[in-house]
Amino acid sequence: RRHSFPTRRSSDLNMITLEEFTRLYLSQNSDNPLVAELLLKIGCETKPHAKRDEPDFFADSAEFQIELLFEDEDYLKKIKKKYWGTAPMILTTATIEVSREKLSRTPLIKLPIEISFNLGRPDILATMKTKPSNSIKYSDVDKYRNDIWNLGGYRLVYIYQKDETLKRVQIISTKY
């Protein structure tokens, strides 16, 4: 279930580098003071929690260009539970959507390339210093491609639309 939160003035929040984000926040417990502060700064006043039958919690900022995914640690560790919600909630994924609506929001994480609406795969490949660790082309109904870079503790995933323009970027923990 996604939770949207009202816009909050956060002029003191500067963009952080990808490296800072992954070092300070990714794979951290939602009780970590830095993570709790980040949540408040993006406008999330609800503590991440799992529902009994859903092990995840989405925090979508109305002001910033980011959505955070927290997952129940028991779920991540593949511990069988009848109900979720008793273990710590771990920040596992940050998603940056590329849509006209979301691009009007303030960027939070400085990525290797500035995100824009018509950004294409060739632009991204030219900007990255190395080739992707993996490139997957899906041939299902949506027909899209992912380029994945494994970058020591996390994956940087660029997800493209059918015409190979950027659809979203994900920063995913590889801890679990």
Coordinates of N, CA, C and O in Angstrom, one line a residue:
R1 N 0.8 -1.2 0.0 CA 0.0 0.0 0.0 C 0.9 1.2 0.0 O 1.9 1.3 0.7
R2 N 0.5 2.2 -0.8 CA 1.3 3.4 -0.9 C 0.8 4.5 0.0 O -0.5 4.7 0.1
H3 N 1.6 5.3 0.7 CA 1.2 6.4 1.5 C 1.8 7.7 1.0 O 3.0 7.8 0.8
S4 N 0.9 8.6 0.6 CA 1.3 9.9 0.2 C 1.2 10.9 1.3 O 0.3 10.8 2.1
F5 N 2.1 11.8 1.4 CA 2.1 12.7 2.5 C 2.1 14.2 2.0 O 2.6 14.5 0.9
P6 N 1.5 15.1 2.7 CA 1.4 16.5 2.3 C 2.8 17.1 2.1 O 3.8 16.7 2.7
T7 N 2.8 18.1 1.3 CA 4.1 18.9 1.0 C 4.5 19.6 2.3 O 3.7 20.1 3.1
R8 N 5.8 19.5 2.6 CA 6.4 20.2 3.7 C 7.5 21.0 3.3 O 8.3 20.5 2.5
R9 N 7.7 22.2 3.8 CA 8.9 23.0 3.4 C 10.1 22.4 3.9 O 10.2 22.2 5.1
S10 N 11.1 22.1 3.1 CA 12.3 21.5 3.5 C 13.5 22.2 2.9 O 14.3 21.5 2.3
S11 N 13.6 23.4 3.0 CA 14.6 24.2 2.3 C 16.0 23.8 2.8 O 17.0 24.1 2.1
D12 N 16.1 23.3 4.0 CA 17.4 22.9 4.6 C 17.9 21.6 4.1 O 19.0 21.2 4.3
L13 N 17.1 20.9 3.3 CA 17.5 19.6 2.8 C 18.2 19.8 1.4 O 17.5 20.1 0.4
N14 N 19.5 19.5 1.4 CA 20.2 19.6 0.1 C 20.2 18.3 -0.6 O 20.0 17.3 0.1
M15 N 20.5 18.2 -1.9 CA 20.6 17.0 -2.5 C 21.8 16.2 -1.9 O 22.8 16.8 -1.5
I16 N 21.6 14.9 -1.8 CA 22.7 14.1 -1.3 C 23.2 13.2 -2.4 O 22.5 12.9 -3.4
T17 N 24.5 12.8 -2.3 CA 25.0 12.0 -3.4 C 24.5 10.6 -3.3 O 24.0 10.1 -2.2
L18 N 24.6 9.8 -4.3 CA 24.1 8.4 -4.3 C 24.9 7.6 -3.3 O 24.4 6.8 -2.5
E19 N 26.2 7.9 -3.2 CA 27.1 7.2 -2.2 C 26.6 7.5 -0.8 O 26.6 6.7 0.1
E20 N 26.3 8.8 -0.5 CA 25.8 9.2 0.8 C 24.5 8.5 1.2 O 24.3 8.0 2.3
F21 N 23.6 8.5 0.2 CA 22.3 7.8 0.4 C 22.5 6.4 0.7 O 21.9 5.9 1.7
T22 N 23.3 5.7 0.0 CA 23.4 4.2 0.2 C 24.2 3.9 1.5 O 23.9 3.0 2.2
R23 N 25.1 4.8 1.8 CA 25.9 4.6 3.1 C 25.1 4.9 4.3 O 25.1 4.2 5.3
L24 N 24.3 6.0 4.3 CA 23.6 6.5 5.5 C 22.2 5.9 5.7 O 21.7 5.8 6.8
Y25 N 21.5 5.6 4.6 CA 20.1 5.2 4.7 C 19.7 3.8 4.2 O 18.9 3.2 4.9
L26 N 20.3 3.4 3.1 CA 19.9 2.2 2.5 C 20.2 1.0 3.4 O 21.3 1.0 4.0
S27 N 19.4 0.0 3.6 CA 19.6 -1.2 4.4 C 19.5 -0.9 5.9 O 19.8 -1.7 6.7
Q28 N 19.1 0.3 6.2 CA 19.0 0.7 7.6 C 17.5 0.5 8.2 O 16.6 0.6 7.4
N29 N 17.5 0.3 9.5 CA 16.2 0.2 10.2 C 15.5 1.5 10.2 O 16.1 2.6 10.4
S30 N 14.2 1.5 10.1 CA 13.4 2.8 10.2 C 13.6 3.5 11.5 O 13.3 4.7 11.6
D31 N 14.0 2.8 12.5 CA 14.2 3.4 13.9 C 15.6 4.2 13.9 O 15.8 4.9 14.9
N32 N 16.4 4.0 12.9 CA 17.7 4.7 12.9 C 17.4 6.2 12.8 O 16.6 6.6 12.0
P33 N 18.0 7.0 13.7 CA 17.7 8.4 13.8 C 17.9 9.1 12.4 O 17.1 10.0 12.1
L34 N 18.9 8.7 11.6 CA 19.1 9.4 10.3 C 17.9 9.0 9.4 O 17.4 9.9 8.6
V35 N 17.4 7.8 9.4 CA 16.3 7.4 8.6 C 15.0 8.1 9.0 O 14.3 8.6 8.2
A36 N 14.8 8.1 10.3 CA 13.7 8.8 10.9 C 13.7 10.3 10.5 O 12.6 10.9 10.1
E37 N 14.8 10.9 10.5 CA 15.0 12.3 10.1 C 14.7 12.5 8.6 O 14.0 13.4 8.2
L38 N 15.2 11.6 7.8 CA 14.9 11.6 6.3 C 13.4 11.5 6.1 O 12.9 12.3 5.3
L39 N 12.7 10.6 6.8 CA 11.3 10.4 6.6 C 10.6 11.7 6.9 O 9.7 12.1 6.1
L40 N 10.9 12.4 8.0 CA 10.3 13.6 8.3 C 10.5 14.7 7.3 O 9.6 15.5 6.9
K41 N 11.8 14.8 6.8 CA 12.1 15.8 5.8 C 11.4 15.6 4.5 O 11.1 16.6 3.8
I42 N 11.1 14.4 4.1 CA 10.3 14.2 2.9 C 8.8 14.3 3.1 O 8.0 14.1 2.1
G43 N 8.4 14.5 4.3 CA 7.0 14.7 4.6 C 6.3 13.5 5.2 O 5.1 13.5 5.2
C44 N 7.0 12.4 5.5 CA 6.4 11.2 6.1 C 6.4 11.3 7.6 O 7.4 11.2 8.2
E45 N 5.2 11.5 8.2 CA 5.1 11.5 9.6 C 4.6 10.2 10.2 O 4.4 10.1 11.4
T46 N 4.3 9.2 9.3 CA 3.9 7.9 9.8 C 5.1 7.0 9.9 O 5.9 6.9 8.9
K47 N 5.3 6.3 11.0 CA 6.4 5.4 11.1 C 6.2 4.2 10.2 O 5.1 3.6 10.2
P48 N 7.2 3.8 9.4 CA 7.0 2.6 8.6 C 6.6 1.4 9.4 O 7.1 1.2 10.4
H49 N 5.6 0.7 8.9 CA 5.1 -0.5 9.6 C 4.5 -1.4 8.5 O 4.0 -1.0 7.5
A50 N 4.6 -2.7 8.8 CA 4.0 -3.7 8.0 C 2.6 -4.0 8.5 O 2.3 -3.9 9.7
K51 N 1.7 -4.3 7.5 CA 0.4 -4.7 7.9 C 0.5 -6.2 8.1 O 1.4 -6.9 7.7
R52 N -0.5 -6.8 8.8 CA -0.5 -8.2 9.1 C -0.2 -9.1 7.9 O 0.5 -10.0 7.9
D53 N -0.8 -8.7 6.7 CA -0.7 -9.5 5.5 C 0.1 -8.9 4.4 O 0.2 -9.4 3.3
E54 N 0.8 -7.7 4.7 CA 1.6 -7.1 3.8 C 3.0 -6.7 4.4 O 3.0 -5.9 5.4
P55 N 4.1 -7.2 4.0 CA 5.4 -7.0 4.6 C 6.0 -5.7 4.2 O 7.2 -5.4 4.7
D56 N 5.4 -4.8 3.4 CA 6.1 -3.6 3.0 C 5.3 -2.3 3.3 O 4.1 -2.4 3.6
F57 N 6.0 -1.2 3.2 CA 5.5 0.1 3.5 C 6.1 1.1 2.5 O 7.3 1.1 2.4
F58 N 5.3 1.8 1.7 CA 5.8 2.8 0.8 C 5.6 4.2 1.3 O 4.5 4.5 1.8
A59 N 6.7 5.0 1.3 CA 6.6 6.4 1.6 C 6.9 7.2 0.4 O 8.0 7.2 -0.1
D60 N 5.8 7.8 -0.2 CA 6.0 8.6 -1.4 C 5.9 10.1 -1.0 O 4.9 10.5 -0.5
S61 N 6.9 10.8 -1.3 CA 7.0 12.2 -1.0 C 6.2 13.1 -2.0 O 6.3 12.9 -3.2
A62 N 5.4 14.0 -1.5 CA 4.7 15.0 -2.3 C 5.6 16.1 -2.8 O 5.3 16.8 -3.8
E63 N 6.7 16.3 -2.1 CA 7.6 17.4 -2.5 C 8.8 17.0 -3.2 O 9.3 17.7 -4.1
F64 N 9.4 15.8 -2.8 CA 10.6 15.4 -3.3 C 10.4 14.3 -4.4 O 9.4 13.5 -4.3
Q65 N 11.4 14.1 -5.2 CA 11.3 13.1 -6.3 C 11.9 11.8 -5.8 O 12.9 11.3 -6.1
I66 N 11.1 11.2 -4.9 CA 11.5 9.9 -4.3 C 10.3 9.2 -3.7 O 9.4 9.8 -3.2
E67 N 10.4 7.9 -3.7 CA 9.5 7.0 -3.0 C 10.4 5.9 -2.3 O 11.3 5.4 -3.0
L68 N 10.2 5.7 -1.0 CA 11.0 4.8 -0.3 C 10.2 3.5 0.0 O 9.0 3.6 0.4
L69 N 10.8 2.4 -0.1 CA 10.2 1.1 0.3 C 10.9 0.5 1.5 O 12.1 0.4 1.5
F70 N 10.1 0.3 2.5 CA 10.6 -0.4 3.7 C 9.9 -1.8 3.7 O 8.8 -2.0 3.4
E71 N 10.7 -2.8 4.2 CA 10.2 -4.2 4.2 C 10.5 -4.8 5.6 O 11.5 -4.5 6.2
D72 N 9.6 -5.6 6.1 CA 9.7 -6.3 7.3 C 10.9 -7.2 7.3 O 11.1 -7.9 6.4
E73 N 11.8 -7.0 8.3 CA 13.1 -7.8 8.3 C 12.9 -9.3 8.3 O 13.6 -10.0 7.7
D74 N 11.8 -9.8 9.0 CA 11.5 -11.2 9.0 C 11.2 -11.7 7.6 O 11.7 -12.7 7.1
Y75 N 10.5 -10.9 6.8 CA 10.2 -11.2 5.4 C 11.5 -11.3 4.6 O 11.7 -12.2 3.8
L76 N 12.4 -10.3 4.8 CA 13.6 -10.2 4.1 C 14.5 -11.4 4.4 O 15.2 -11.9 3.5
K77 N 14.5 -11.9 5.6 CA 15.3 -13.0 6.0 C 14.6 -14.3 5.8 O 15.1 -15.4 6.1
K78 N 13.4 -14.3 5.1 CA 12.7 -15.5 4.7 C 12.3 -16.3 6.0 O 12.2 -17.5 5.9
I79 N 12.0 -15.6 7.1 CA 11.5 -16.3 8.3 C 10.0 -16.4 8.1 O 9.3 -15.4 7.9
K80 N 9.5 -17.6 8.3 CA 8.1 -17.9 8.1 C 7.3 -17.3 9.3 O 7.7 -17.5 10.4
K81 N 6.4 -16.5 9.0 CA 5.5 -15.8 10.0 C 4.1 -15.9 9.5 O 3.8 -15.8 8.4
K82 N 3.2 -16.1 10.5 CA 1.8 -16.1 10.2 C 1.3 -14.7 9.8 O 0.5 -14.4 8.9
Y83 N 1.9 -13.7 10.5 CA 1.6 -12.3 10.3 C 2.8 -11.4 10.3 O 3.8 -11.8 11.1
W84 N 2.9 -10.4 9.5 CA 4.0 -9.5 9.5 C 3.8 -8.4 10.5 O 2.7 -8.1 11.0
G85 N 4.8 -7.6 10.8 CA 4.7 -6.4 11.6 C 5.4 -6.4 13.0 O 5.3 -5.5 13.7
T86 N 6.1 -7.5 13.3 CA 6.7 -7.5 14.6 C 8.2 -7.3 14.5 O 8.9 -7.0 15.5
A87 N 8.8 -7.4 13.3 CA 10.2 -7.1 13.1 C 10.5 -5.7 12.7 O 9.6 -5.0 12.2
P88 N 11.7 -5.3 12.7 CA 12.1 -3.9 12.3 C 11.8 -3.8 10.8 O 11.8 -4.7 10.0
M89 N 11.5 -2.5 10.4 CA 11.3 -2.2 9.0 C 12.6 -1.7 8.4 O 13.2 -0.7 8.9
I90 N 13.0 -2.3 7.3 CA 14.3 -2.0 6.7 C 14.1 -1.2 5.4 O 13.3 -1.6 4.5
L91 N 14.8 -0.1 5.2 CA 14.8 0.6 3.9 C 15.5 -0.2 2.9 O 16.7 -0.3 3.0
T92 N 14.8 -0.7 1.9 CA 15.4 -1.6 0.9 C 15.5 -1.0 -0.5 O 16.4 -1.4 -1.3
T93 N 14.6 0.0 -0.8 CA 14.6 0.5 -2.2 C 14.2 2.0 -2.2 O 13.3 2.4 -1.5
A94 N 14.9 2.7 -3.0 CA 14.4 4.1 -3.3 C 14.1 4.1 -4.8 O 14.9 3.7 -5.6
T95 N 13.0 4.7 -5.1 CA 12.6 4.8 -6.5 C 12.4 6.2 -6.9 O 11.8 7.0 -6.1
I96 N 12.9 6.6 -8.0 CA 12.8 7.9 -8.6 C 12.0 7.8 -9.9 O 12.6 7.2 -10.9
E97 N 10.8 8.1 -9.9 CA 9.9 8.0 -11.1 C 10.2 9.2 -12.1 O 10.5 10.3 -11.7
V98 N 10.1 8.9 -13.3 CA 10.3 9.9 -14.4 C 9.0 10.1 -15.1 O 8.6 9.3 -16.0
S99 N 8.2 11.0 -14.6 CA 7.0 11.4 -15.2 C 6.9 12.9 -15.1 O 7.6 13.5 -14.3
R100 N 6.1 13.5 -15.9 CA 6.0 15.0 -15.8 C 5.6 15.5 -14.4 O 6.1 16.4 -13.9
E101 N 4.6 14.8 -13.8 CA 4.2 15.1 -12.4 C 5.3 15.0 -11.4 O 5.6 15.9 -10.7
K102 N 6.0 13.9 -11.5 CA 7.1 13.6 -10.5 C 8.3 14.5 -10.7 O 9.0 14.8 -9.8
L103 N 8.6 14.8 -12.0 CA 9.8 15.6 -12.3 C 9.6 17.0 -11.8 O 10.6 17.8 -11.7
S104 N 8.4 17.5 -11.5 CA 8.2 18.8 -11.0 C 8.6 18.9 -9.5 O 8.7 20.0 -8.9
R105 N 8.8 17.7 -8.9 CA 9.2 17.7 -7.5 C 10.7 17.9 -7.4 O 11.5 17.8 -8.3
T106 N 11.2 18.3 -6.2 CA 12.6 18.6 -5.9 C 13.4 17.3 -5.9 O 13.1 16.4 -5.2
P107 N 14.5 17.2 -6.7 CA 15.4 16.0 -6.6 C 16.0 15.9 -5.2 O 16.3 16.9 -4.6
L108 N 16.2 14.7 -4.8 CA 16.8 14.5 -3.5 C 18.1 13.8 -3.6 O 19.1 14.2 -2.8
I109 N 18.3 12.9 -4.5 CA 19.5 12.1 -4.6 C 20.2 12.5 -6.0 O 19.6 12.5 -7.0
K110 N 21.5 12.9 -5.9 CA 22.2 13.2 -7.1 C 22.7 12.0 -7.7 O 23.5 11.3 -7.2
L111 N 22.1 11.7 -8.9 CA 22.4 10.5 -9.6 C 23.6 10.8 -10.6 O 23.9 11.9 -10.8
P112 N 24.2 9.7 -11.2 CA 25.2 10.0 -12.2 C 24.8 10.8 -13.4 O 25.7 11.4 -14.0
I113 N 23.5 10.9 -13.6 CA 23.0 11.7 -14.8 C 21.8 12.5 -14.3 O 21.0 11.9 -13.5
E114 N 21.6 13.7 -14.7 CA 20.5 14.5 -14.3 C 19.2 13.9 -15.0 O 19.3 13.7 -16.2
I115 N 18.2 13.6 -14.3 CA 17.0 13.0 -14.8 C 16.1 14.1 -15.5 O 15.9 15.1 -15.0
S116 N 15.7 13.7 -16.7 CA 14.7 14.6 -17.5 C 13.7 13.7 -18.2 O 13.9 12.5 -18.3
F117 N 12.7 14.3 -18.7 CA 11.5 13.5 -19.2 C 11.9 12.7 -20.4 O 11.4 11.5 -20.5
N118 N 12.7 13.2 -21.3 CA 13.0 12.5 -22.6 C 14.4 11.8 -22.5 O 14.9 11.5 -23.6
L119 N 14.9 11.6 -21.4 CA 16.2 11.0 -21.3 C 16.2 9.5 -21.8 O 15.4 8.7 -21.4
G120 N 17.1 9.2 -22.7 CA 17.2 7.9 -23.3 C 18.3 7.0 -22.9 O 19.2 7.5 -22.2
R121 N 18.2 5.8 -23.2 CA 19.2 4.8 -22.8 C 20.6 5.1 -23.3 O 21.5 5.0 -22.5
P122 N 20.7 5.6 -24.5 CA 22.1 6.0 -25.0 C 22.7 7.0 -24.1 O 23.9 7.0 -23.8
D123 N 21.9 8.0 -23.6 CA 22.5 9.1 -22.8 C 23.0 8.5 -21.4 O 24.0 8.9 -21.0
I124 N 22.2 7.6 -20.9 CA 22.6 7.0 -19.6 C 23.8 6.1 -19.8 O 24.8 6.2 -19.0
L125 N 23.9 5.3 -20.8 CA 25.0 4.4 -21.0 C 26.3 5.2 -21.3 O 27.4 4.8 -20.8
A126 N 26.2 6.4 -21.9 CA 27.3 7.2 -22.2 C 27.8 7.9 -20.9 O 29.0 8.2 -20.8
T127 N 26.9 8.1 -19.9 CA 27.3 8.8 -18.7 C 27.9 7.9 -17.7 O 28.8 8.3 -17.0
M128 N 27.4 6.6 -17.6 CA 28.0 5.7 -16.6 C 29.4 5.3 -17.0 O 29.8 5.2 -18.2
K129 N 30.3 5.2 -16.0 CA 31.7 4.9 -16.3 C 32.0 3.5 -16.7 O 33.0 3.2 -17.3
T130 N 31.0 2.6 -16.4 CA 31.2 1.2 -16.8 C 29.9 0.7 -17.5 O 28.9 1.3 -17.4
K131 N 30.1 -0.5 -18.1 CA 28.9 -1.1 -18.8 C 28.0 -1.7 -17.6 O 28.5 -2.0 -16.6
P132 N 26.7 -1.8 -17.9 CA 25.9 -2.4 -16.9 C 26.3 -3.9 -16.5 O 26.8 -4.6 -17.4
S133 N 26.2 -4.2 -15.3 CA 26.5 -5.6 -14.8 C 25.5 -6.6 -15.5 O 25.9 -7.7 -15.8
N134 N 24.3 -6.1 -15.8 CA 23.3 -6.9 -16.5 C 22.3 -6.0 -17.2 O 22.1 -4.9 -16.8
S135 N 21.9 -6.5 -18.3 CA 20.9 -5.7 -19.1 C 19.8 -6.7 -19.5 O 20.1 -7.7 -20.2
I136 N 18.6 -6.5 -19.1 CA 17.5 -7.4 -19.3 C 16.4 -6.8 -20.2 O 15.9 -5.7 -19.8
K137 N 16.1 -7.4 -21.3 CA 15.0 -7.0 -22.1 C 13.8 -7.9 -21.9 O 14.0 -9.1 -22.1
Y138 N 12.7 -7.3 -21.5 CA 11.5 -8.1 -21.2 C 10.7 -8.1 -22.5 O 10.5 -7.0 -23.1
S139 N 10.1 -9.2 -22.9 CA 9.3 -9.2 -24.1 C 7.8 -9.5 -23.8 O 7.1 -9.9 -24.6
D140 N 7.4 -9.2 -22.5 CA 6.0 -9.4 -22.2 C 5.2 -8.2 -22.7 O 5.7 -7.5 -23.6
V141 N 4.0 -8.1 -22.3 CA 3.1 -7.1 -22.8 C 3.7 -5.7 -22.7 O 3.5 -4.9 -23.7
D142 N 4.4 -5.3 -21.7 CA 4.9 -3.9 -21.5 C 6.1 -3.7 -22.3 O 6.4 -2.5 -22.7
K143 N 6.9 -4.7 -22.6 CA 8.1 -4.5 -23.4 C 9.0 -3.4 -22.9 O 9.0 -2.3 -23.4
Y144 N 9.8 -3.7 -21.9 CA 10.7 -2.7 -21.4 C 12.1 -3.4 -21.1 O 12.2 -4.6 -21.3
R145 N 13.0 -2.5 -20.8 CA 14.4 -3.0 -20.5 C 14.9 -2.4 -19.2 O 14.5 -1.3 -18.9
N146 N 15.7 -3.2 -18.5 CA 16.4 -2.7 -17.3 C 17.9 -2.8 -17.6 O 18.4 -3.8 -18.1
D147 N 18.6 -1.8 -17.2 CA 20.1 -1.8 -17.1 C 20.4 -1.8 -15.6 O 20.0 -0.9 -14.9
I148 N 21.3 -2.7 -15.2 CA 21.6 -2.9 -13.8 C 23.1 -2.8 -13.5 O 23.8 -3.5 -14.2
W149 N 23.4 -2.0 -12.6 CA 24.8 -1.8 -12.1 C 24.9 -2.3 -10.7 O 24.1 -1.8 -9.8
N150 N 25.7 -3.3 -10.4 CA 25.9 -3.8 -9.1 C 27.1 -3.0 -8.5 O 28.2 -3.1 -9.0
L151 N 26.8 -2.2 -7.5 CA 27.8 -1.2 -7.1 C 28.2 -1.4 -5.6 O 28.2 -0.4 -4.8
G152 N 28.5 -2.6 -5.2 CA 29.0 -2.8 -3.8 C 27.9 -2.5 -2.7 O 28.0 -1.4 -2.2
G153 N 27.1 -3.4 -2.4 CA 26.1 -3.2 -1.4 C 24.7 -2.7 -1.9 O 23.7 -2.7 -1.2
Y154 N 24.7 -2.3 -3.2 CA 23.4 -1.9 -3.8 C 23.4 -2.1 -5.3 O 24.5 -2.2 -5.9
R155 N 22.2 -2.1 -5.9 CA 22.1 -2.1 -7.3 C 21.5 -0.8 -7.8 O 20.5 -0.3 -7.1
L156 N 22.0 -0.2 -8.8 CA 21.5 1.0 -9.5 C 20.8 0.5 -10.7 O 21.4 -0.1 -11.6
V157 N 19.5 0.6 -10.8 CA 18.7 0.0 -11.9 C 18.0 1.2 -12.7 O 17.2 1.9 -12.1
Y158 N 18.3 1.2 -14.0 CA 17.6 2.2 -14.8 C 16.5 1.3 -15.6 O 16.9 0.4 -16.2
I159 N 15.3 1.7 -15.5 CA 14.2 1.0 -16.1 C 13.6 1.9 -17.2 O 13.2 3.0 -17.0
Y160 N 13.5 1.3 -18.4 CA 13.1 2.1 -19.6 C 11.7 1.7 -20.1 O 11.3 0.6 -19.9
Q161 N 11.1 2.6 -20.8 CA 9.9 2.3 -21.5 C 10.2 1.6 -22.8 O 11.3 1.4 -23.2
K162 N 9.1 1.3 -23.5 CA 9.2 0.6 -24.8 C 10.1 1.3 -25.8 O 10.9 0.7 -26.5
D163 N 10.1 2.6 -25.8 CA 10.9 3.4 -26.7 C 12.3 3.7 -26.2 O 13.1 4.5 -26.7
E164 N 12.7 3.0 -25.0 CA 14.0 3.1 -24.4 C 14.2 4.5 -23.8 O 15.4 4.9 -23.6
T165 N 13.2 5.3 -23.5 CA 13.3 6.5 -22.7 C 13.1 6.0 -21.2 O 12.5 5.0 -20.9
L166 N 13.7 6.8 -20.3 CA 13.8 6.4 -18.9 C 12.4 6.5 -18.3 O 11.7 7.5 -18.5
K167 N 12.0 5.4 -17.6 CA 10.7 5.4 -16.9 C 10.9 5.6 -15.4 O 10.2 6.3 -14.7
R168 N 12.0 4.9 -14.8 CA 12.3 5.1 -13.4 C 13.7 4.7 -13.1 O 14.3 3.9 -13.9
V169 N 14.2 5.1 -11.9 CA 15.5 4.7 -11.5 C 15.2 4.1 -10.1 O 14.5 4.6 -9.3
Q170 N 15.9 2.9 -9.8 CA 15.8 2.3 -8.5 C 17.1 2.1 -7.9 O 18.1 1.7 -8.6
I171 N 17.2 2.3 -6.6 CA 18.4 2.1 -5.8 C 18.0 1.0 -4.9 O 17.2 1.2 -4.0
I172 N 18.6 -0.2 -5.0 CA 18.1 -1.4 -4.3 C 19.2 -2.0 -3.5 O 20.3 -2.3 -4.0
S173 N 18.9 -2.2 -2.2 CA 19.9 -2.9 -1.3 C 20.1 -4.3 -1.7 O 19.2 -5.0 -2.2
T174 N 21.4 -4.8 -1.6 CA 21.7 -6.2 -1.9 C 22.0 -6.9 -0.6 O 22.5 -8.0 -0.7
K175 N 21.7 -6.3 0.5 CA 22.1 -6.9 1.8 C 21.3 -8.2 2.1 O 21.8 -9.1 2.6
Y176 N 20.0 -8.3 1.6 CA 19.2 -9.4 1.9 C 19.0 -10.3 0.8 O 19.0 -10.0 -0.3

